[in-house]
Amino acid sequence: MGYLGTEDNTAYISQAILTAIQGTLDDNNNRLRTILFKCAVELNMLCHTIAAHFRTDPIHTRELRAYAVDEVKRTNGQVSFENAVRSQRRIEPDDTWPGSY
């Protein structure tokens, strides 16, 4: 009740505990930031490699982006390589991306 009344937790939690928790959170944030940066670099390399190989036009790129956004939303980010391979095998070369506009 005292915390709720004052909204100040330093009177109820030791400063040492607060410092330890903040240090742990800062370490986790730094690790996550580093991992996300490395993933972004790898994804950038992959995108440039694929783009250089296929040389697609902007219309197909927009359709692919719309399809990818829809798939990530539909699967809640649980996209697997195996599902992508199955999906690509169903698309004929002259077909458009499923769900394209």
PDB file of N, CA and C in Angstrom:
ATOM      1  N   MET A   1       0.830  -1.186   0.000  1.00  0.00           N
ATOM      2  CA  MET A   1       0.000   0.000   0.000  1.00  0.00           C
ATOM      3  C   MET A   1       0.878   1.254   0.000  1.00  0.00           C
ATOM      4  N   GLY A   2       2.005   1.173   0.712  1.00  0.00           N
ATOM      5  CA  GLY A   2       2.897   2.328   0.757  1.00  0.00           C
ATOM      6  C   GLY A   2       3.453   2.651  -0.617  1.00  0.00           C
ATOM      7  N   TYR A   3       3.808   1.614  -1.370  1.00  0.00           N
ATOM      8  CA  TYR A   3       4.324   1.831  -2.725  1.00  0.00           C
ATOM      9  C   TYR A   3       3.261   2.467  -3.606  1.00  0.00           C
ATOM     10  N   LEU A   4       2.044   1.929  -3.529  1.00  0.00           N
ATOM     11  CA  LEU A   4       0.973   2.472  -4.362  1.00  0.00           C
ATOM     12  C   LEU A   4       0.681   3.926  -4.028  1.00  0.00           C
ATOM     13  N   GLY A   5       0.787   4.264  -2.756  1.00  0.00           N
ATOM     14  CA  GLY A   5       0.529   5.644  -2.357  1.00  0.00           C
ATOM     15  C   GLY A   5       1.611   6.605  -2.791  1.00  0.00           C
ATOM     16  N   THR A   6       2.867   6.177  -2.720  1.00  0.00           N
ATOM     17  CA  THR A   6       3.964   7.085  -3.054  1.00  0.00           C
ATOM     18  C   THR A   6       4.497   6.892  -4.468  1.00  0.00           C
ATOM     19  N   GLU A   7       4.237   5.727  -5.058  1.00  0.00           N
ATOM     20  CA  GLU A   7       4.769   5.352  -6.369  1.00  0.00           C
ATOM     21  C   GLU A   7       6.288   5.482  -6.412  1.00  0.00           C
ATOM     22  N   ASP A   8       6.903   5.229  -5.272  1.00  0.00           N
ATOM     23  CA  ASP A   8       8.361   5.261  -5.180  1.00  0.00           C
ATOM     24  C   ASP A   8       8.793   3.953  -4.535  1.00  0.00           C
ATOM     25  N   ASN A   9       9.423   3.066  -5.334  1.00  0.00           N
ATOM     26  CA  ASN A   9       9.779   1.751  -4.820  1.00  0.00           C
ATOM     27  C   ASN A   9      11.094   1.727  -4.061  1.00  0.00           C
ATOM     28  N   THR A  10      11.846   2.814  -4.041  1.00  0.00           N
ATOM     29  CA  THR A  10      13.140   2.801  -3.359  1.00  0.00           C
ATOM     30  C   THR A  10      12.991   2.648  -1.856  1.00  0.00           C
ATOM     31  N   ALA A  11      11.861   3.034  -1.303  1.00  0.00           N
ATOM     32  CA  ALA A  11      11.649   2.866   0.135  1.00  0.00           C
ATOM     33  C   ALA A  11      11.327   1.417   0.487  1.00  0.00           C
ATOM     34  N   TYR A  12      10.947   0.622  -0.489  1.00  0.00           N
ATOM     35  CA  TYR A  12      10.500  -0.745  -0.222  1.00  0.00           C
ATOM     36  C   TYR A  12      11.413  -1.806  -0.822  1.00  0.00           C
ATOM     37  N   ILE A  13      12.234  -1.429  -1.777  1.00  0.00           N
ATOM     38  CA  ILE A  13      13.181  -2.368  -2.372  1.00  0.00           C
ATOM     39  C   ILE A  13      14.579  -1.785  -2.189  1.00  0.00           C
ATOM     40  N   SER A  14      15.480  -2.624  -1.785  1.00  0.00           N
ATOM     41  CA  SER A  14      16.852  -2.188  -1.564  1.00  0.00           C
ATOM     42  C   SER A  14      17.451  -1.598  -2.839  1.00  0.00           C
ATOM     43  N   GLN A  15      18.232  -0.544  -2.686  1.00  0.00           N
ATOM     44  CA  GLN A  15      18.885   0.094  -3.828  1.00  0.00           C
ATOM     45  C   GLN A  15      19.832  -0.878  -4.515  1.00  0.00           C
ATOM     46  N   ALA A  16      20.444  -1.783  -3.746  1.00  0.00           N
ATOM     47  CA  ALA A  16      21.355  -2.776  -4.332  1.00  0.00           C
ATOM     48  C   ALA A  16      20.600  -3.711  -5.276  1.00  0.00           C
ATOM     49  N   ILE A  17      19.400  -4.113  -4.882  1.00  0.00           N
ATOM     50  CA  ILE A  17      18.591  -4.986  -5.735  1.00  0.00           C
ATOM     51  C   ILE A  17      18.186  -4.239  -7.002  1.00  0.00           C
ATOM     52  N   LEU A  18      17.778  -2.987  -6.847  1.00  0.00           N
ATOM     53  CA  LEU A  18      17.405  -2.190  -8.018  1.00  0.00           C
ATOM     54  C   LEU A  18      18.578  -2.038  -8.975  1.00  0.00           C
ATOM     55  N   THR A  19      19.759  -1.809  -8.456  1.00  0.00           N
ATOM     56  CA  THR A  19      20.950  -1.656  -9.286  1.00  0.00           C
ATOM     57  C   THR A  19      21.275  -2.965 -10.009  1.00  0.00           C
ATOM     58  N   ALA A  20      21.164  -4.088  -9.307  1.00  0.00           N
ATOM     59  CA  ALA A  20      21.432  -5.393  -9.914  1.00  0.00           C
ATOM     60  C   ALA A  20      20.436  -5.690 -11.029  1.00  0.00           C
ATOM     61  N   ILE A  21      19.165  -5.416 -10.791  1.00  0.00           N
ATOM     62  CA  ILE A  21      18.143  -5.663 -11.809  1.00  0.00           C
ATOM     63  C   ILE A  21      18.389  -4.770 -13.027  1.00  0.00           C
ATOM     64  N   GLN A  22      18.699  -3.496 -12.791  1.00  0.00           N
ATOM     65  CA  GLN A  22      18.963  -2.578 -13.895  1.00  0.00           C
ATOM     66  C   GLN A  22      20.188  -3.011 -14.688  1.00  0.00           C
ATOM     67  N   GLY A  23      21.220  -3.493 -14.012  1.00  0.00           N
ATOM     68  CA  GLY A  23      22.412  -3.989 -14.696  1.00  0.00           C
ATOM     69  C   GLY A  23      22.107  -5.196 -15.561  1.00  0.00           C
ATOM     70  N   THR A  24      21.299  -6.108 -15.048  1.00  0.00           N
ATOM     71  CA  THR A  24      20.909  -7.290 -15.810  1.00  0.00           C
ATOM     72  C   THR A  24      20.111  -6.897 -17.047  1.00  0.00           C
ATOM     73  N   LEU A  25      19.178  -5.977 -16.871  1.00  0.00           N
ATOM     74  CA  LEU A  25      18.385  -5.509 -18.008  1.00  0.00           C
ATOM     75  C   LEU A  25      19.259  -4.817 -19.049  1.00  0.00           C
ATOM     76  N   ASP A  26      20.202  -4.010 -18.614  1.00  0.00           N
ATOM     77  CA  ASP A  26      21.106  -3.336 -19.547  1.00  0.00           C
ATOM     78  C   ASP A  26      21.949  -4.343 -20.324  1.00  0.00           C
ATOM     79  N   ASP A  27      22.451  -5.383 -19.642  1.00  0.00           N
ATOM     80  CA  ASP A  27      23.230  -6.427 -20.318  1.00  0.00           C
ATOM     81  C   ASP A  27      22.391  -7.144 -21.368  1.00  0.00           C
ATOM     82  N   ASN A  28      21.156  -7.484 -21.017  1.00  0.00           N
ATOM     83  CA  ASN A  28      20.271  -8.158 -21.971  1.00  0.00           C
ATOM     84  C   ASN A  28      19.970  -7.272 -23.167  1.00  0.00           C
ATOM     85  N   ASN A  29      19.736  -5.983 -22.917  1.00  0.00           N
ATOM     86  CA  ASN A  29      19.485  -5.060 -24.026  1.00  0.00           C
ATOM     87  C   ASN A  29      20.684  -4.973 -24.951  1.00  0.00           C
ATOM     88  N   ASN A  30      21.883  -4.929 -24.398  1.00  0.00           N
ATOM     89  CA  ASN A  30      23.085  -4.869 -25.231  1.00  0.00           C
ATOM     90  C   ASN A  30      23.257  -6.134 -26.059  1.00  0.00           C
ATOM     91  N   ARG A  31      23.000  -7.287 -25.453  1.00  0.00           N
ATOM     92  CA  ARG A  31      23.100  -8.556 -26.195  1.00  0.00           C
ATOM     93  C   ARG A  31      22.085  -8.604 -27.328  1.00  0.00           C
ATOM     94  N   LEU A  32      20.845  -8.234 -27.027  1.00  0.00           N
ATOM     95  CA  LEU A  32      19.801  -8.247 -28.052  1.00  0.00           C
ATOM     96  C   LEU A  32      20.123  -7.280 -29.186  1.00  0.00           C
ATOM     97  N   ARG A  33      20.617  -6.107 -28.853  1.00  0.00           N
ATOM     98  CA  ARG A  33      20.975  -5.121 -29.868  1.00  0.00           C
ATOM     99  C   ARG A  33      22.071  -5.677 -30.777  1.00  0.00           C
ATOM    100  N   THR A  34      23.068  -6.340 -30.200  1.00  0.00           N
ATOM    101  CA  THR A  34      24.157  -6.922 -30.979  1.00  0.00           C
ATOM    102  C   THR A  34      23.646  -8.033 -31.888  1.00  0.00           C
ATOM    103  N   ILE A  35      22.803  -8.896 -31.355  1.00  0.00           N
ATOM    104  CA  ILE A  35      22.253  -9.997 -32.149  1.00  0.00           C
ATOM    105  C   ILE A  35      21.396  -9.461 -33.292  1.00  0.00           C
ATOM    106  N   LEU A  36      20.551  -8.474 -33.010  1.00  0.00           N
ATOM    107  CA  LEU A  36      19.714  -7.901 -34.062  1.00  0.00           C
ATOM    108  C   LEU A  36      20.551  -7.223 -35.141  1.00  0.00           C
ATOM    109  N   PHE A  37      21.636  -6.569 -34.748  1.00  0.00           N
ATOM    110  CA  PHE A  37      22.514  -5.942 -35.730  1.00  0.00           C
ATOM    111  C   PHE A  37      23.139  -7.001 -36.637  1.00  0.00           C
ATOM    112  N   LYS A  38      23.628  -8.088 -36.040  1.00  0.00           N
ATOM    113  CA  LYS A  38      24.232  -9.158 -36.840  1.00  0.00           C
ATOM    114  C   LYS A  38      23.209  -9.776 -37.790  1.00  0.00           C
ATOM    115  N   CYS A  39      21.984  -9.977 -37.315  1.00  0.00           N
ATOM    116  CA  CYS A  39      20.928 -10.518 -38.179  1.00  0.00           C
ATOM    117  C   CYS A  39      20.607  -9.559 -39.317  1.00  0.00           C
ATOM    118  N   ALA A  40      20.574  -8.265 -39.030  1.00  0.00           N
ATOM    119  CA  ALA A  40      20.296  -7.275 -40.065  1.00  0.00           C
ATOM    120  C   ALA A  40      21.395  -7.272 -41.126  1.00  0.00           C
ATOM    121  N   VAL A  41      22.644  -7.422 -40.715  1.00  0.00           N
ATOM    122  CA  VAL A  41      23.750  -7.480 -41.670  1.00  0.00           C
ATOM    123  C   VAL A  41      23.608  -8.711 -42.559  1.00  0.00           C
ATOM    124  N   GLU A  42      23.324  -9.865 -41.964  1.00  0.00           N
ATOM    125  CA  GLU A  42      23.169 -11.089 -42.749  1.00  0.00           C
ATOM    126  C   GLU A  42      21.987 -10.978 -43.708  1.00  0.00           C
ATOM    127  N   LEU A  43      20.882 -10.419 -43.245  1.00  0.00           N
ATOM    128  CA  LEU A  43      19.707 -10.249 -44.095  1.00  0.00           C
ATOM    129  C   LEU A  43      20.014  -9.300 -45.242  1.00  0.00           C
ATOM    130  N   ASN A  44      20.753  -8.235 -44.974  1.00  0.00           N
ATOM    131  CA  ASN A  44      21.140  -7.296 -46.015  1.00  0.00           C
ATOM    132  C   ASN A  44      21.979  -7.994 -47.078  1.00  0.00           C
ATOM    133  N   MET A  45      22.937  -8.801 -46.649  1.00  0.00           N
ATOM    134  CA  MET A  45      23.771  -9.540 -47.596  1.00  0.00           C
ATOM    135  C   MET A  45      22.923 -10.488 -48.436  1.00  0.00           C
ATOM    136  N   LEU A  46      22.002 -11.188 -47.790  1.00  0.00           N
ATOM    137  CA  LEU A  46      21.123 -12.118 -48.489  1.00  0.00           C
ATOM    138  C   LEU A  46      20.263 -11.389 -49.514  1.00  0.00           C
ATOM    139  N   CYS A  47      19.684 -10.263 -49.126  1.00  0.00           N
ATOM    140  CA  CYS A  47      18.832  -9.494 -50.037  1.00  0.00           C
ATOM    141  C   CYS A  47      19.614  -9.019 -51.249  1.00  0.00           C
ATOM    142  N   HIS A  48      20.827  -8.509 -51.036  1.00  0.00           N
ATOM    143  CA  HIS A  48      21.634  -8.044 -52.161  1.00  0.00           C
ATOM    144  C   HIS A  48      22.046  -9.197 -53.070  1.00  0.00           C
ATOM    145  N   THR A  49      22.350 -10.346 -52.498  1.00  0.00           N
ATOM    146  CA  THR A  49      22.729 -11.511 -53.299  1.00  0.00           C
ATOM    147  C   THR A  49      21.563 -11.961 -54.172  1.00  0.00           C
ATOM    148  N   ILE A  50      20.391 -12.055 -53.577  1.00  0.00           N
ATOM    149  CA  ILE A  50      19.210 -12.490 -54.327  1.00  0.00           C
ATOM    150  C   ILE A  50      18.839 -11.455 -55.382  1.00  0.00           C
ATOM    151  N   ALA A  51      18.860 -10.183 -55.012  1.00  0.00           N
ATOM    152  CA  ALA A  51      18.511  -9.130 -55.965  1.00  0.00           C
ATOM    153  C   ALA A  51      19.471  -9.118 -57.154  1.00  0.00           C
ATOM    154  N   ALA A  52      20.760  -9.327 -56.894  1.00  0.00           N
ATOM    155  CA  ALA A  52      21.739  -9.344 -57.977  1.00  0.00           C
ATOM    156  C   ALA A  52      21.524 -10.544 -58.891  1.00  0.00           C
ATOM    157  N   HIS A  53      21.105 -11.649 -58.336  1.00  0.00           N
ATOM    158  CA  HIS A  53      20.904 -12.865 -59.127  1.00  0.00           C
ATOM    159  C   HIS A  53      19.661 -12.772 -60.007  1.00  0.00           C
ATOM    160  N   PHE A  54      18.544 -12.306 -59.439  1.00  0.00           N
ATOM    161  CA  PHE A  54      17.277 -12.332 -60.168  1.00  0.00           C
ATOM    162  C   PHE A  54      16.979 -11.054 -60.943  1.00  0.00           C
ATOM    163  N   ARG A  55      17.505  -9.930 -60.517  1.00  0.00           N
ATOM    164  CA  ARG A  55      17.258  -8.654 -61.177  1.00  0.00           C
ATOM    165  C   ARG A  55      15.768  -8.454 -61.461  1.00  0.00           C
ATOM    166  N   THR A  56      14.956  -8.501 -60.419  1.00  0.00           N
ATOM    167  CA  THR A  56      13.515  -8.357 -60.572  1.00  0.00           C
ATOM    168  C   THR A  56      13.135  -6.906 -60.792  1.00  0.00           C
ATOM    169  N   ASP A  57      11.937  -6.717 -61.343  1.00  0.00           N
ATOM    170  CA  ASP A  57      11.468  -5.350 -61.553  1.00  0.00           C
ATOM    171  C   ASP A  57      10.685  -4.880 -60.327  1.00  0.00           C
ATOM    172  N   PRO A  58      10.460  -3.575 -60.206  1.00  0.00           N
ATOM    173  CA  PRO A  58       9.805  -3.024 -58.999  1.00  0.00           C
ATOM    174  C   PRO A  58       8.403  -3.576 -58.749  1.00  0.00           C
ATOM    175  N   ILE A  59       7.665  -3.923 -59.803  1.00  0.00           N
ATOM    176  CA  ILE A  59       6.305  -4.448 -59.612  1.00  0.00           C
ATOM    177  C   ILE A  59       6.358  -5.784 -58.880  1.00  0.00           C
ATOM    178  N   HIS A  60       7.243  -6.670 -59.306  1.00  0.00           N
ATOM    179  CA  HIS A  60       7.361  -7.962 -58.631  1.00  0.00           C
ATOM    180  C   HIS A  60       7.860  -7.797 -57.199  1.00  0.00           C
ATOM    181  N   THR A  61       8.726  -6.821 -56.990  1.00  0.00           N
ATOM    182  CA  THR A  61       9.242  -6.567 -55.643  1.00  0.00           C
ATOM    183  C   THR A  61       8.116  -6.128 -54.712  1.00  0.00           C
ATOM    184  N   ARG A  62       7.240  -5.241 -55.190  1.00  0.00           N
ATOM    185  CA  ARG A  62       6.098  -4.798 -54.372  1.00  0.00           C
ATOM    186  C   ARG A  62       5.156  -5.957 -54.076  1.00  0.00           C
ATOM    187  N   GLU A  63       4.908  -6.808 -55.079  1.00  0.00           N
ATOM    188  CA  GLU A  63       4.038  -7.971 -54.870  1.00  0.00           C
ATOM    189  C   GLU A  63       4.648  -8.927 -53.856  1.00  0.00           C
ATOM    190  N   LEU A  64       5.947  -9.148 -53.967  1.00  0.00           N
ATOM    191  CA  LEU A  64       6.632 -10.026 -53.020  1.00  0.00           C
ATOM    192  C   LEU A  64       6.570  -9.464 -51.609  1.00  0.00           C
ATOM    193  N   ARG A  65       6.764  -8.144 -51.473  1.00  0.00           N
ATOM    194  CA  ARG A  65       6.698  -7.529 -50.145  1.00  0.00           C
ATOM    195  C   ARG A  65       5.308  -7.681 -49.550  1.00  0.00           C
ATOM    196  N   ALA A  66       4.271  -7.463 -50.352  1.00  0.00           N
ATOM    197  CA  ALA A  66       2.893  -7.619 -49.864  1.00  0.00           C
ATOM    198  C   ALA A  66       2.647  -9.062 -49.431  1.00  0.00           C
ATOM    199  N   TYR A  67       3.122 -10.009 -50.229  1.00  0.00           N
ATOM    200  CA  TYR A  67       2.963 -11.421 -49.883  1.00  0.00           C
ATOM    201  C   TYR A  67       3.714 -11.758 -48.595  1.00  0.00           C
ATOM    202  N   ALA A  68       4.941 -11.241 -48.462  1.00  0.00           N
ATOM    203  CA  ALA A  68       5.747 -11.531 -47.273  1.00  0.00           C
ATOM    204  C   ALA A  68       5.105 -10.940 -46.023  1.00  0.00           C
ATOM    205  N   VAL A  69       4.612  -9.712 -46.113  1.00  0.00           N
ATOM    206  CA  VAL A  69       3.951  -9.092 -44.958  1.00  0.00           C
ATOM    207  C   VAL A  69       2.734  -9.913 -44.554  1.00  0.00           C
ATOM    208  N   ASP A  70       1.935 -10.321 -45.549  1.00  0.00           N
ATOM    209  CA  ASP A  70       0.749 -11.132 -45.257  1.00  0.00           C
ATOM    210  C   ASP A  70       1.133 -12.455 -44.602  1.00  0.00           C
ATOM    211  N   GLU A  71       2.160 -13.118 -45.122  1.00  0.00           N
ATOM    212  CA  GLU A  71       2.572 -14.414 -44.573  1.00  0.00           C
ATOM    213  C   GLU A  71       3.085 -14.284 -43.141  1.00  0.00           C
ATOM    214  N   VAL A  72       3.867 -13.252 -42.870  1.00  0.00           N
ATOM    215  CA  VAL A  72       4.395 -13.054 -41.517  1.00  0.00           C
ATOM    216  C   VAL A  72       3.248 -12.773 -40.548  1.00  0.00           C
ATOM    217  N   LYS A  73       2.274 -11.963 -40.984  1.00  0.00           N
ATOM    218  CA  LYS A  73       1.119 -11.691 -40.122  1.00  0.00           C
ATOM    219  C   LYS A  73       0.306 -12.958 -39.886  1.00  0.00           C
ATOM    220  N   ARG A  74       0.067 -13.712 -40.958  1.00  0.00           N
ATOM    221  CA  ARG A  74      -0.735 -14.936 -40.859  1.00  0.00           C
ATOM    222  C   ARG A  74      -0.096 -15.988 -39.956  1.00  0.00           C
ATOM    223  N   THR A  75       1.224 -16.105 -40.033  1.00  0.00           N
ATOM    224  CA  THR A  75       1.923 -17.150 -39.279  1.00  0.00           C
ATOM    225  C   THR A  75       2.505 -16.639 -37.972  1.00  0.00           C
ATOM    226  N   ASN A  76       2.242 -15.362 -37.669  1.00  0.00           N
ATOM    227  CA  ASN A  76       2.773 -14.742 -36.455  1.00  0.00           C
ATOM    228  C   ASN A  76       4.299 -14.834 -36.406  1.00  0.00           C
ATOM    229  N   GLY A  77       4.915 -14.682 -37.576  1.00  0.00           N
ATOM    230  CA  GLY A  77       6.369 -14.673 -37.658  1.00  0.00           C
ATOM    231  C   GLY A  77       7.022 -16.042 -37.675  1.00  0.00           C
ATOM    232  N   GLN A  78       6.236 -17.093 -37.658  1.00  0.00           N
ATOM    233  CA  GLN A  78       6.791 -18.449 -37.647  1.00  0.00           C
ATOM    234  C   GLN A  78       6.937 -18.969 -39.078  1.00  0.00           C
ATOM    235  N   VAL A  79       7.785 -18.321 -39.861  1.00  0.00           N
ATOM    236  CA  VAL A  79       8.009 -18.698 -41.248  1.00  0.00           C
ATOM    237  C   VAL A  79       9.185 -19.655 -41.295  1.00  0.00           C
ATOM    238  N   SER A  80       9.008 -20.761 -42.022  1.00  0.00           N
ATOM    239  CA  SER A  80      10.098 -21.734 -42.113  1.00  0.00           C
ATOM    240  C   SER A  80      10.550 -21.881 -43.561  1.00  0.00           C
ATOM    241  N   PHE A  81      11.748 -22.313 -43.734  1.00  0.00           N
ATOM    242  CA  PHE A  81      12.304 -22.529 -45.070  1.00  0.00           C
ATOM    243  C   PHE A  81      11.516 -23.599 -45.804  1.00  0.00           C
ATOM    244  N   GLU A  82      11.139 -24.651 -45.103  1.00  0.00           N
ATOM    245  CA  GLU A  82      10.395 -25.748 -45.716  1.00  0.00           C
ATOM    246  C   GLU A  82       9.060 -25.259 -46.281  1.00  0.00           C
ATOM    247  N   ASN A  83       8.352 -24.406 -45.528  1.00  0.00           N
ATOM    248  CA  ASN A  83       7.082 -23.868 -46.021  1.00  0.00           C
ATOM    249  C   ASN A  83       7.304 -22.977 -47.238  1.00  0.00           C
ATOM    250  N   ALA A  84       8.383 -22.212 -47.241  1.00  0.00           N
ATOM    251  CA  ALA A  84       8.689 -21.358 -48.386  1.00  0.00           C
ATOM    252  C   ALA A  84       8.976 -22.200 -49.626  1.00  0.00           C
ATOM    253  N   VAL A  85       9.698 -23.296 -49.459  1.00  0.00           N
ATOM    254  CA  VAL A  85       9.998 -24.177 -50.590  1.00  0.00           C
ATOM    255  C   VAL A  85       8.705 -24.765 -51.143  1.00  0.00           C
ATOM    256  N   ARG A  86       7.819 -25.253 -50.243  1.00  0.00           N
ATOM    257  CA  ARG A  86       6.532 -25.806 -50.695  1.00  0.00           C
ATOM    258  C   ARG A  86       5.717 -24.751 -51.433  1.00  0.00           C
ATOM    259  N   SER A  87       5.718 -23.537 -50.924  1.00  0.00           N
ATOM    260  CA  SER A  87       4.971 -22.450 -51.551  1.00  0.00           C
ATOM    261  C   SER A  87       5.542 -22.129 -52.926  1.00  0.00           C
ATOM    262  N   GLN A  88       6.859 -22.078 -53.049  1.00  0.00           N
ATOM    263  CA  GLN A  88       7.489 -21.762 -54.324  1.00  0.00           C
ATOM    264  C   GLN A  88       7.257 -22.853 -55.361  1.00  0.00           C
ATOM    265  N   ARG A  89       7.165 -24.066 -54.943  1.00  0.00           N
ATOM    266  CA  ARG A  89       6.929 -25.165 -55.893  1.00  0.00           C
ATOM    267  C   ARG A  89       5.514 -25.130 -56.450  1.00  0.00           C
ATOM    268  N   ARG A  90       4.581 -24.487 -55.742  1.00  0.00           N
ATOM    269  CA  ARG A  90       3.205 -24.374 -56.226  1.00  0.00           C
ATOM    270  C   ARG A  90       3.040 -23.225 -57.209  1.00  0.00           C
ATOM    271  N   ILE A  91       3.974 -22.266 -57.250  1.00  0.00           N
ATOM    272  CA  ILE A  91       3.868 -21.094 -58.116  1.00  0.00           C
ATOM    273  C   ILE A  91       4.552 -21.372 -59.444  1.00  0.00           C
ATOM    274  N   GLU A  92       3.793 -21.232 -60.511  1.00  0.00           N
ATOM    275  CA  GLU A  92       4.360 -21.388 -61.849  1.00  0.00           C
ATOM    276  C   GLU A  92       5.093 -20.097 -62.215  1.00  0.00           C
ATOM    277  N   PRO A  93       6.054 -20.146 -63.117  1.00  0.00           N
ATOM    278  CA  PRO A  93       6.826 -18.949 -63.467  1.00  0.00           C
ATOM    279  C   PRO A  93       5.976 -17.763 -63.930  1.00  0.00           C
ATOM    280  N   ASP A  94       4.855 -18.013 -64.623  1.00  0.00           N
ATOM    281  CA  ASP A  94       4.033 -16.918 -65.132  1.00  0.00           C
ATOM    282  C   ASP A  94       2.964 -16.472 -64.140  1.00  0.00           C
ATOM    283  N   ASP A  95       2.812 -17.165 -63.014  1.00  0.00           N
ATOM    284  CA  ASP A  95       1.811 -16.803 -62.023  1.00  0.00           C
ATOM    285  C   ASP A  95       2.253 -15.570 -61.244  1.00  0.00           C
ATOM    286  N   THR A  96       1.287 -14.948 -60.593  1.00  0.00           N
ATOM    287  CA  THR A  96       1.606 -13.834 -59.699  1.00  0.00           C
ATOM    288  C   THR A  96       1.653 -14.367 -58.276  1.00  0.00           C
ATOM    289  N   TRP A  97       2.184 -13.565 -57.371  1.00  0.00           N
ATOM    290  CA  TRP A  97       2.259 -13.961 -55.981  1.00  0.00           C
ATOM    291  C   TRP A  97       0.857 -14.103 -55.414  1.00  0.00           C
ATOM    292  N   PRO A  98       0.615 -15.116 -54.619  1.00  0.00           N
ATOM    293  CA  PRO A  98      -0.703 -15.242 -53.985  1.00  0.00           C
ATOM    294  C   PRO A  98      -1.013 -14.003 -53.155  1.00  0.00           C
ATOM    295  N   GLY A  99      -2.200 -13.479 -53.330  1.00  0.00           N
ATOM    296  CA  GLY A  99      -2.589 -12.305 -52.558  1.00  0.00           C
ATOM    297  C   GLY A  99      -2.056 -11.008 -53.140  1.00  0.00           C
ATOM    298  N   SER A 100      -1.458 -11.047 -54.347  1.00  0.00           N
ATOM    299  CA  SER A 100      -0.934  -9.798 -54.921  1.00  0.00           C
ATOM    300  C   SER A 100      -2.092  -8.972 -55.462  1.00  0.00           C
ATOM    301  N   TYR A 101      -1.848  -7.696 -55.573  1.00  0.00           N
ATOM    302  CA  TYR A 101      -2.903  -6.772 -55.978  1.00  0.00           C
ATOM    303  C   TYR A 101      -2.733  -6.357 -57.412  1.00  0.00           C
TER     304      TYR A 101
END
